[in-house]
mmCIF file of C-alpha atoms in Angstrom:
data_model
loop_
_atom_site.group_PDB
_atom_site.id
_atom_site.type_symbol
_atom_site.label_atom_id
_atom_site.label_comp_id
_atom_site.label_asym_id
_atom_site.label_seq_id
_atom_site.Cartn_x
_atom_site.Cartn_y
_atom_site.Cartn_z
ATOM 1 C CA MET A 1 -19.333 11.104 -9.492
ATOM 2 C CA GLN A 2 -16.047 13.242 -10.254
ATOM 3 C CA TYR A 3 -13.143 10.686 -10.252
ATOM 4 C CA LEU A 4 -9.150 11.970 -10.093
ATOM 5 C CA VAL A 5 -7.120 9.367 -12.832
ATOM 6 C CA GLU A 6 -3.351 9.717 -12.779
ATOM 7 C CA GLY A 7 -1.904 7.668 -14.788
ATOM 8 C CA ARG A 8 2.295 7.273 -14.511
ATOM 9 C CA ARG A 9 5.512 5.974 -15.481
ATOM 10 C CA GLY A 10 4.927 4.159 -18.665
ATOM 11 C CA SER A 11 7.529 2.071 -20.194
ATOM 12 C CA LEU A 12 10.113 3.255 -22.488
ATOM 13 C CA PRO A 13 11.253 2.047 -25.764
ATOM 14 C CA THR A 14 15.144 1.590 -26.048
ATOM 15 C CA SER A 15 15.773 2.127 -29.304
ATOM 16 C CA PRO A 16 14.714 5.137 -32.418
ATOM 17 C CA GLY A 17 12.542 2.073 -33.914
ATOM 18 C CA GLN A 18 10.666 1.109 -30.700
ATOM 19 C CA ALA A 19 10.158 4.881 -29.395
ATOM 20 C CA VAL A 20 8.484 5.354 -32.594
ATOM 21 C CA SER A 21 6.566 1.875 -32.607
ATOM 22 C CA PHE A 22 5.713 3.424 -28.694
ATOM 23 C CA LEU A 23 4.538 6.744 -30.453
ATOM 24 C CA GLU A 24 2.181 5.738 -32.810
ATOM 25 C CA GLY A 25 0.672 2.640 -31.177
ATOM 26 C CA ILE A 26 -0.109 3.661 -27.868
ATOM 27 C CA VAL A 27 0.632 7.321 -27.211
ATOM 28 C CA ILE A 28 -0.198 9.057 -29.985
ATOM 29 C CA PRO A 29 -3.349 7.028 -29.744
ATOM 30 C CA HIS A 30 -3.883 8.011 -25.929
ATOM 31 C CA PHE A 31 -3.458 11.302 -26.051
ATOM 32 C CA ASP A 32 -6.860 11.525 -28.986
ATOM 33 C CA HIS A 33 -8.736 8.850 -26.935
ATOM 34 C CA LEU A 34 -8.333 11.528 -23.918
ATOM 35 C CA MET A 35 -9.081 14.628 -26.307
ATOM 36 C CA LYS A 36 -11.821 12.633 -28.182
ATOM 37 C CA LEU A 37 -13.553 11.955 -24.018
ATOM 38 C CA GLU A 38 -12.685 15.665 -23.872
ATOM 39 C CA ARG A 39 -15.021 16.129 -26.543
ATOM 40 C CA ASP A 40 -17.430 14.195 -24.720
ATOM 41 C CA LYS A 41 -17.170 16.126 -21.418
ATOM 42 C CA ILE A 42 -16.500 12.839 -19.522
ATOM 43 C CA ILE A 43 -12.894 14.312 -18.667
ATOM 44 C CA LEU A 44 -13.197 17.507 -16.987
ATOM 45 C CA GLY A 45 -10.240 18.826 -16.970
ATOM 46 C CA GLY A 46 -6.164 17.943 -16.725
ATOM 47 C CA GLY A 47 -3.417 17.515 -19.107
ATOM 48 C CA LEU A 48 0.463 16.576 -18.436
ATOM 49 C CA PRO A 49 2.403 18.101 -15.413
ATOM 50 C CA VAL A 50 5.344 19.976 -17.161
ATOM 51 C CA GLY A 51 7.948 17.940 -18.048
ATOM 52 C CA ASP A 52 6.282 14.256 -16.503
ATOM 53 C CA ARG A 53 5.587 11.353 -17.894
ATOM 54 C CA ALA A 54 2.097 11.804 -16.249
ATOM 55 C CA PHE A 55 -1.425 12.286 -17.437
ATOM 56 C CA ILE A 56 -4.032 13.843 -14.381
ATOM 57 C CA PHE A 57 -7.284 14.523 -15.049
ATOM 58 C CA ILE A 58 -11.454 14.461 -13.344
ATOM 59 C CA ILE A 59 -13.475 12.127 -14.554
ATOM 60 C CA GLU A 60 -17.188 12.051 -14.563
ATOM 61 C CA ALA A 61 -18.849 8.520 -13.742
ATOM 62 C CA LYS A 62 -21.672 7.330 -12.787
ATOM 63 C CA ASP A 63 -19.776 5.287 -10.254
ATOM 64 C CA ASN A 64 -16.713 2.776 -9.524
ATOM 65 C CA ASP A 65 -17.252 0.313 -12.450
ATOM 66 C CA GLU A 66 -17.558 3.271 -14.921
ATOM 67 C CA ALA A 67 -14.857 4.919 -13.676
ATOM 68 C CA ASP A 68 -13.344 1.695 -14.378
ATOM 69 C CA ARG A 69 -14.137 0.638 -17.736
ATOM 70 C CA ILE A 70 -13.250 4.277 -18.789
ATOM 71 C CA VAL A 71 -10.074 4.309 -17.894
ATOM 72 C CA ARG A 72 -9.240 0.570 -19.009
ATOM 73 C CA GLY A 73 -10.407 1.666 -22.031
ATOM 74 C CA THR A 74 -7.505 3.941 -22.465
ATOM 75 C CA PRO A 75 -4.645 3.040 -24.960
ATOM 76 C CA GLY A 76 -2.169 3.728 -21.763
ATOM 77 C CA TRP A 77 -3.854 1.972 -19.823
ATOM 78 C CA PRO A 78 -1.700 -1.078 -20.030
ATOM 79 C CA ILE A 79 1.527 0.695 -19.547
ATOM 80 C CA LEU A 80 1.149 3.114 -16.865
ATOM 81 C CA GLU A 81 0.570 2.857 -13.497
ATOM 82 C CA TRP A 82 -3.177 4.354 -12.600
ATOM 83 C CA THR A 83 -5.072 5.883 -9.215
ATOM 84 C CA ILE A 84 -8.542 6.327 -9.231
ATOM 85 C CA THR A 85 -9.920 8.341 -6.262
ATOM 86 C CA PRO A 86 -13.563 9.217 -5.938
ATOM 87 C CA LEU A 87 -13.504 12.899 -5.403
ATOM 88 C CA GLN A 88 -16.785 14.417 -2.834
ATOM 89 C CA SER A 89 -18.143 17.411 -3.827
ATOM 90 C CA VAL A 90 -17.655 20.738 -1.971
ATOM 91 C CA ALA A 91 -21.575 21.363 -1.132
ATOM 92 C CA SER A 92 -21.734 17.733 0.349
ATOM 93 C CA ARG A 93 -18.969 18.009 2.224
ATOM 94 C CA ALA A 94 -19.818 21.410 3.493
ATOM 95 C CA ASP A 95 -23.681 20.087 5.014
ATOM 96 C CA MET A 96 -21.642 17.207 6.180
ATOM 97 C CA GLU A 97 -19.258 20.162 8.462
ATOM 98 C CA ARG A 98 -22.766 22.316 8.767
ATOM 99 C CA GLU A 99 -24.271 19.438 10.365
ATOM 100 C CA PHE A 100 -21.796 18.303 12.579
ATOM 101 C CA VAL A 101 -21.440 22.356 13.545
ATOM 102 C CA LYS A 102 -24.723 20.950 14.640
ATOM 103 C CA THR A 103 -24.339 18.224 16.198
ATOM 104 C CA LEU A 104 -21.417 20.356 18.742
ATOM 105 C CA LYS A 105 -23.627 22.607 19.740
ATOM 106 C CA ALA A 106 -26.109 20.445 20.692
ATOM 107 C CA GLY A 107 -23.992 18.814 23.182
#
């Protein structure tokens, strides 16, 4: 299954020293982890909206539990608000609509 994953609204450091710790301790490791997930073909596509503090990507997972584990395994998980949306394939939805049309025609 594919899932649309969105992480937004992380906390911000309040001083230059906190910014360095935050960037080195969470943000950069989070980027590195996401790049590994891309190399491993778990993240199929996505990125960061320009000028925003957010991550949006599509992952491949066998089920909801695995999708949850993937997102919780990111260094940024504790600091961001996450939304994970299961995606239906276009082919699956097209088949459903074709069946619906048959039902409507049959009366």
